[in-house]
Amino acid sequence: MRVFVTGGTGHTGSYIIPELIAAGHEVTGLARSDTAATALSALGAKVRRGDLEDLDGLKEAAADSEGVIHVAHRQDLLTSGGIDAVAAAELPIMLAYGEALAGTGKPLVAAGSIGSPGNLGRPATEEDPALPGGDEYKGTLRVRNVVETAVIGLAEQGVRSSVVRIANIAHSTTDPAGFLVQLIALAQEKGVVGYPGDGANLWNAVHVRDLASVFRLALEKGPAGSYWHAVGDGAIPLREIAEAIGSRLDLPVVSIPADVLMVPGYFGFLANIVTQSYPASNLITRETLGWEPAQPGLLAGLDNGHYFPTKREQGPR
C-alpha cells in the first residue's frame, strides 16, 4: 500500500516505518521541519511537509494514500494545556481523516492507551471499549478516550478504522523518554528506587519492534472498528520492575507508603499513573492478526543494560 504516517520520527514511528517498508509498503511521512524530513528520508520514507494543525493538508494526504497510521500528537501543547489540550487538538484530526476516507474501506490505524478500558478487576481485552471521557476527567489520561472512541466510530462511515492500545512501557535500545526512562531518572535523583505500597499493582510492556508489527498487521488486515493490544508482558508487578532497576543501579529498593503525600512526594506527576493496575490480554490480537511478540520482554531488556549508562557515561554527580 501507499501509507501515510504521522509521528514517523518519534520512538514508535521510527520503528513502524522500517517495518512497513520491509513488508513492501511505500511510506510517506509528515515532516514539519528540515530535521524531521532528513530523518524520514534516512528511514526510507518519502516526505510530505506540513504539520498537525493543517487539517486540509492531512485530509489531502489521507485521500492520496491507501492507508493511514497516526501516532503523532501535539507535544507542544503539553506544557501549556496538558493532556486536555493534546486530546482537544487530536480529535479534529481524526474527524478530518474520517472525511477523507469515508466510504473507501481504507484503513486508519491510530495509537491508543492500554488504560482506556479502566481498571476492570481482570485483564482488559480487545473487546472492552474505552471508558467515556468528559469534562469531569480533565487532567487525566481518560480525557483522551474521546479520540479512541471517535476512531472506532469511523467504522460506521466506511473507514477500516482501528486503535492499537500501546502498553504502559514501550521499551527498546533507543527509548528516549518513556515511562521506564522516567522511573530510572527518579531513582537516580532520589537515591532509592521506589514503588507504591506493596508494589503488587500490575503493569504491562511491549518491545517497540513488536509494537510496530501490530500497527502493520492492523493496517494490512485488521477488521473495521477493532481495538488491538500491543502487549508483550501483560502483568508485571511494579515491585519487580523497581527491583530490576535497583539491581542495575545498585540502589536500595523501598516501598513508598501509598498515601496522598508520600506517593506524589516521590513520583511527582507520575503519581496517578504508578498507583494503578493495568493487566491486559493480547489473545484476540494474536489470534486475529497472527501477531506473536518476538523481542525480549521487559525484565530481559532491563538485564541487557542499555537503559543504564556506564559510570563513565554518567559523568560526575
Short mmCIF file of C-alpha atoms in Angstrom, two decimals:
data_model
loop_
_atom_site.label_atom_id
_atom_site.label_comp_id
_atom_site.label_asym_id
_atom_site.label_seq_id
_atom_site.Cartn_x
_atom_site.Cartn_y
_atom_site.Cartn_z
CA MET A 1 0.00 0.00 0.00
CA ARG A 2 0.85 3.68 -0.18
CA VAL A 3 0.79 4.55 3.52
CA PHE A 4 0.73 7.99 5.11
CA VAL A 5 2.35 8.05 8.56
CA THR A 6 2.37 10.81 11.16
CA GLY A 7 4.82 10.77 14.05
CA GLY A 8 7.30 8.88 11.91
CA THR A 9 10.37 10.32 13.62
CA GLY A 10 9.19 9.54 17.15
CA HIS A 11 10.13 6.48 19.19
CA THR A 12 7.24 4.36 17.86
CA GLY A 13 7.06 5.81 14.37
CA SER A 14 10.76 5.32 13.70
CA TYR A 15 10.18 1.58 14.06
CA ILE A 16 6.85 1.50 12.23
CA ILE A 17 8.27 2.98 9.02
CA PRO A 18 11.04 0.35 8.56
CA GLU A 19 8.51 -2.36 9.46
CA LEU A 20 6.18 -1.15 6.69
CA ILE A 21 8.94 -0.75 4.10
CA ALA A 22 10.32 -4.23 4.84
CA ALA A 23 6.84 -5.60 4.12
CA GLY A 24 6.77 -3.88 0.71
CA HIS A 25 4.70 -0.79 1.50
CA GLU A 26 5.51 2.68 0.19
CA VAL A 27 5.59 5.15 3.06
CA THR A 28 5.15 8.91 3.11
CA GLY A 29 5.83 10.63 6.41
CA LEU A 30 4.69 14.00 7.68
CA ALA A 31 7.56 16.40 8.47
CA ARG A 32 7.23 19.86 9.94
CA SER A 33 10.98 20.65 9.88
CA ASP A 34 14.10 20.04 7.84
CA THR A 35 15.42 17.84 10.64
CA ALA A 36 12.32 15.65 10.56
CA ALA A 37 12.44 15.47 6.76
CA THR A 38 16.05 14.29 6.86
CA ALA A 39 15.20 11.65 9.48
CA LEU A 40 12.26 10.37 7.45
CA SER A 41 14.39 10.11 4.32
CA ALA A 42 17.01 8.18 6.28
CA LEU A 43 14.32 5.69 7.28
CA GLY A 44 13.42 5.18 3.61
CA ALA A 45 10.18 7.19 3.56
CA LYS A 46 9.02 9.88 1.19
CA VAL A 47 8.45 13.27 2.81
CA ARG A 48 5.35 15.41 2.94
CA ARG A 49 5.96 18.79 4.55
CA GLY A 50 3.26 20.02 6.90
CA ASP A 51 2.03 19.85 10.47
CA LEU A 52 -0.88 18.60 12.56
CA GLU A 53 -2.57 22.00 12.56
CA ASP A 54 -3.16 21.87 8.78
CA LEU A 55 -6.33 19.77 8.65
CA ASP A 56 -6.83 20.33 4.93
CA GLY A 57 -3.30 19.10 4.30
CA LEU A 58 -3.91 15.99 6.42
CA LYS A 59 -7.15 15.26 4.55
CA GLU A 60 -5.34 15.59 1.23
CA ALA A 61 -2.55 13.29 2.37
CA ALA A 62 -5.05 10.71 3.62
CA ALA A 63 -7.06 10.85 0.40
CA ASP A 64 -3.88 10.36 -1.65
CA SER A 65 -2.90 7.28 0.37
CA GLU A 66 -4.21 3.75 0.60
CA GLY A 67 -3.94 3.73 4.36
CA VAL A 68 -3.06 5.98 7.31
CA ILE A 69 -1.15 5.30 10.52
CA HIS A 70 -1.39 8.10 13.07
CA VAL A 71 0.99 8.06 16.05
CA ALA A 72 1.71 11.79 16.31
CA HIS A 73 0.38 14.20 18.90
CA ARG A 74 0.81 17.89 19.73
CA GLN A 75 3.62 17.61 22.27
CA ASP A 76 3.99 21.38 22.15
CA LEU A 77 0.63 21.70 23.92
CA LEU A 78 1.60 19.60 26.95
CA THR A 79 3.39 22.40 28.78
CA SER A 80 0.60 24.94 28.32
CA GLY A 81 -2.59 22.89 28.32
CA GLY A 82 -1.65 19.39 29.42
CA ILE A 83 -3.32 16.22 28.18
CA ASP A 84 -6.64 18.09 27.82
CA ALA A 85 -5.20 20.36 25.13
CA VAL A 86 -3.46 17.46 23.38
CA ALA A 87 -6.71 15.46 23.19
CA ALA A 88 -8.72 18.51 22.08
CA ALA A 89 -6.28 19.06 19.20
CA GLU A 90 -6.24 15.40 18.19
CA LEU A 91 -10.00 14.90 17.89
CA PRO A 92 -10.49 17.15 14.83
CA ILE A 93 -7.55 15.38 13.16
CA MET A 94 -9.37 12.04 13.42
CA LEU A 95 -12.57 13.58 12.11
CA ALA A 96 -10.62 15.07 9.20
CA TYR A 97 -9.25 11.63 8.35
CA GLY A 98 -12.84 10.37 8.51
CA GLU A 99 -13.95 12.93 5.94
CA ALA A 100 -11.12 11.97 3.60
CA LEU A 101 -11.57 8.19 3.94
CA ALA A 102 -15.34 7.85 4.36
CA GLY A 103 -16.83 5.11 2.19
CA THR A 104 -13.46 3.92 0.88
CA GLY A 105 -12.83 0.98 3.20
CA LYS A 106 -9.25 2.20 3.54
CA PRO A 107 -7.51 1.57 6.87
CA LEU A 108 -6.86 4.18 9.54
CA VAL A 109 -4.80 2.89 12.46
CA ALA A 110 -4.36 5.23 15.42
CA ALA A 111 -2.40 4.96 18.65
CA GLY A 112 -4.33 4.42 21.87
CA SER A 113 -3.70 3.63 25.52
CA ILE A 114 -3.87 0.25 27.21
CA GLY A 115 -5.50 2.00 30.15
CA SER A 116 -8.52 3.28 28.22
CA PRO A 117 -10.90 0.50 29.40
CA GLY A 118 -10.08 1.39 33.01
CA ASN A 119 -9.46 -0.90 35.99
CA LEU A 120 -11.79 -3.83 35.41
CA GLY A 121 -10.54 -6.09 38.18
CA ARG A 122 -9.36 -8.50 35.47
CA PRO A 123 -7.10 -8.31 32.43
CA ALA A 124 -8.54 -5.92 29.85
CA THR A 125 -9.31 -7.48 26.47
CA GLU A 126 -9.64 -6.04 22.99
CA GLU A 127 -13.44 -6.31 23.35
CA ASP A 128 -13.51 -3.81 26.22
CA PRO A 129 -14.42 -0.33 24.94
CA ALA A 130 -12.73 2.84 26.10
CA LEU A 131 -14.39 4.39 29.12
CA PRO A 132 -16.41 7.54 28.41
CA GLY A 133 -14.41 10.72 28.80
CA GLY A 134 -15.74 14.17 29.52
CA ASP A 135 -15.02 17.36 31.41
CA GLU A 136 -15.04 15.59 34.78
CA TYR A 137 -11.89 13.73 33.74
CA LYS A 138 -9.86 16.76 32.75
CA GLY A 139 -6.21 16.41 33.63
CA THR A 140 -6.24 12.61 33.44
CA LEU A 141 -5.34 10.19 30.67
CA ARG A 142 -9.01 9.27 30.43
CA VAL A 143 -9.77 12.59 28.75
CA ARG A 144 -8.11 11.23 25.59
CA ASN A 145 -10.56 8.33 25.35
CA VAL A 146 -12.81 10.55 23.22
CA VAL A 147 -10.17 10.28 20.48
CA GLU A 148 -10.17 6.47 20.55
CA THR A 149 -13.98 6.42 20.53
CA ALA A 150 -14.04 8.73 17.51
CA VAL A 151 -11.63 6.49 15.58
CA ILE A 152 -13.67 3.37 16.30
CA GLY A 153 -16.83 5.27 15.31
CA LEU A 154 -15.43 5.94 11.84
CA ALA A 155 -16.04 2.28 11.03
CA GLU A 156 -19.72 3.21 10.63
CA GLN A 157 -18.69 5.66 7.89
CA GLY A 158 -16.92 3.07 5.77
CA VAL A 159 -13.43 3.54 7.18
CA ARG A 160 -11.48 0.41 8.20
CA SER A 161 -10.51 2.13 11.42
CA SER A 162 -8.82 0.58 14.43
CA VAL A 163 -6.91 1.56 17.55
CA VAL A 164 -3.67 -0.01 18.76
CA ARG A 165 -3.63 0.21 22.53
CA ILE A 166 0.00 0.66 23.49
CA ALA A 167 1.39 -0.88 26.67
CA ASN A 168 2.43 1.29 29.62
CA ILE A 169 6.06 0.71 28.74
CA ALA A 170 7.24 0.53 25.13
CA HIS A 171 10.89 -0.38 25.52
CA SER A 172 13.84 -0.56 23.15
CA THR A 173 17.52 0.25 22.90
CA THR A 174 16.58 3.74 21.65
CA ASP A 175 13.83 4.70 24.13
CA PRO A 176 14.42 8.43 24.71
CA ALA A 177 11.85 9.45 27.32
CA GLY A 178 9.25 6.77 28.08
CA PHE A 179 7.90 5.77 31.50
CA LEU A 180 10.86 3.47 32.10
CA VAL A 181 13.34 6.25 31.44
CA GLN A 182 11.40 8.47 33.83
CA LEU A 183 11.32 5.84 36.58
CA ILE A 184 15.08 5.34 36.26
CA ALA A 185 15.69 9.09 36.36
CA LEU A 186 13.58 9.37 39.52
CA ALA A 187 15.59 6.61 41.18
CA GLN A 188 18.87 8.33 40.30
CA GLU A 189 17.56 11.64 41.62
CA LYS A 190 16.17 10.23 44.89
CA GLY A 191 18.93 7.72 45.58
CA VAL A 192 16.41 4.93 46.10
CA VAL A 193 14.11 3.01 43.77
CA GLY A 194 10.55 3.40 44.98
CA TYR A 195 7.34 1.51 44.36
CA PRO A 196 3.92 2.46 45.78
CA GLY A 197 2.56 0.43 48.67
CA ASP A 198 3.25 -3.29 48.27
CA GLY A 199 4.10 -2.85 44.59
CA ALA A 200 1.69 -5.61 43.60
CA ASN A 201 -0.13 -3.43 41.06
CA LEU A 202 0.36 -4.82 37.58
CA TRP A 203 1.96 -3.04 34.65
CA ASN A 204 2.41 -4.23 31.09
CA ALA A 205 5.08 -3.71 28.46
CA VAL A 206 5.99 -4.32 24.84
CA HIS A 207 9.18 -4.09 22.83
CA VAL A 208 8.74 -1.31 20.29
CA ARG A 209 9.68 -3.63 17.39
CA ASP A 210 6.78 -5.90 18.34
CA LEU A 211 4.59 -2.83 18.71
CA ALA A 212 5.46 -1.76 15.17
CA SER A 213 4.36 -5.11 13.79
CA VAL A 214 0.92 -4.71 15.42
CA PHE A 215 0.45 -1.43 13.55
CA ARG A 216 1.48 -3.08 10.28
CA LEU A 217 -0.80 -6.08 10.73
CA ALA A 218 -3.74 -3.88 11.74
CA LEU A 219 -3.17 -1.80 8.61
CA GLU A 220 -2.98 -4.86 6.38
CA LYS A 221 -5.85 -6.97 7.67
CA GLY A 222 -7.49 -5.59 10.80
CA PRO A 223 -11.31 -5.53 10.64
CA ALA A 224 -13.04 -2.16 10.98
CA GLY A 225 -13.91 -0.90 14.43
CA SER A 226 -11.33 -3.01 16.28
CA TYR A 227 -9.08 -2.49 19.24
CA TRP A 228 -5.68 -4.23 19.32
CA HIS A 229 -3.46 -4.83 22.33
CA ALA A 230 0.23 -4.25 21.69
CA VAL A 231 1.21 -6.01 24.90
CA GLY A 232 4.07 -8.46 25.25
CA ASP A 233 4.25 -8.74 29.05
CA GLY A 234 0.68 -8.47 30.27
CA ALA A 235 1.06 -8.36 34.05
CA ILE A 236 4.35 -7.44 35.75
CA PRO A 237 4.19 -6.33 39.40
CA LEU A 238 5.62 -2.83 39.62
CA ARG A 239 7.77 -4.01 42.52
CA GLU A 240 9.60 -6.40 40.17
CA ILE A 241 10.33 -3.55 37.76
CA ALA A 242 11.66 -1.47 40.66
CA GLU A 243 13.82 -4.38 41.83
CA ALA A 244 15.30 -4.80 38.36
CA ILE A 245 16.11 -1.08 38.23
CA GLY A 246 17.61 -1.21 41.71
CA SER A 247 19.80 -4.15 40.79
CA ARG A 248 21.20 -2.31 37.79
CA LEU A 249 21.74 1.00 39.60
CA ASP A 250 22.94 -0.65 42.79
CA LEU A 251 20.37 1.35 44.76
CA PRO A 252 18.07 0.25 47.61
CA VAL A 253 14.51 -0.61 46.62
CA VAL A 254 11.89 0.73 49.02
CA SER A 255 8.13 0.85 49.43
CA ILE A 256 6.66 4.34 49.25
CA PRO A 257 3.65 4.49 51.61
CA ALA A 258 0.52 4.74 49.48
CA ASP A 259 -0.93 7.98 50.80
CA VAL A 260 -1.70 11.35 49.28
CA LEU A 261 1.57 12.91 50.47
CA MET A 262 4.22 10.22 50.15
CA VAL A 263 3.45 8.90 46.66
CA PRO A 264 3.37 12.35 44.98
CA GLY A 265 6.42 13.31 47.05
CA TYR A 266 8.43 10.58 45.34
CA PHE A 267 6.75 10.11 41.97
CA GLY A 268 5.62 13.66 41.22
CA PHE A 269 3.37 13.92 38.18
CA LEU A 270 3.59 10.13 37.71
CA ALA A 271 1.78 9.51 41.00
CA ASN A 272 -1.66 8.92 39.49
CA ILE A 273 -0.20 6.52 36.95
CA VAL A 274 2.12 4.34 39.03
CA THR A 275 -0.56 3.54 41.59
CA GLN A 276 -2.88 1.98 39.02
CA SER A 277 -3.05 -1.62 37.86
CA TYR A 278 -3.17 -2.34 34.13
CA PRO A 279 -3.30 -6.11 33.45
CA ALA A 280 -4.12 -6.79 29.81
CA SER A 281 -4.61 -9.73 27.47
CA ASN A 282 -3.30 -9.91 23.90
CA LEU A 283 -5.15 -13.09 22.90
CA ILE A 284 -7.52 -11.56 20.34
CA THR A 285 -4.71 -9.56 18.73
CA ARG A 286 -2.60 -12.70 18.38
CA GLU A 287 -5.42 -14.87 17.08
CA THR A 288 -6.94 -12.33 14.66
CA LEU A 289 -3.80 -10.66 13.31
CA GLY A 290 -1.42 -13.61 13.65
CA TRP A 291 0.86 -11.50 15.85
CA GLU A 292 3.43 -13.07 18.11
CA PRO A 293 5.84 -10.97 20.20
CA ALA A 294 9.36 -11.94 19.15
CA GLN A 295 11.58 -9.49 21.03
CA PRO A 296 12.94 -9.70 24.61
CA GLY A 297 10.48 -8.98 27.40
CA LEU A 298 10.78 -6.00 29.73
CA LEU A 299 12.79 -7.64 32.51
CA ALA A 300 15.14 -9.22 29.97
CA GLY A 301 15.50 -5.81 28.34
CA LEU A 302 16.47 -4.28 31.67
CA ASP A 303 19.04 -7.04 32.12
CA ASN A 304 20.58 -6.08 28.77
CA GLY A 305 21.69 -2.85 30.38
CA HIS A 306 21.06 -0.36 27.58
CA TYR A 307 18.83 1.74 29.88
CA PHE A 308 21.74 2.23 32.25
CA PRO A 309 24.79 4.28 31.23
CA THR A 310 28.19 3.23 32.46
CA LYS A 311 29.79 5.27 35.24
CA ARG A 312 31.99 6.98 32.66
CA GLU A 313 28.92 7.98 30.62
CA GLN A 314 27.13 9.20 33.73
CA GLY A 315 29.93 11.63 34.49
CA PRO A 316 30.36 13.43 37.83
CA ARG A 317 27.36 13.77 40.11
#
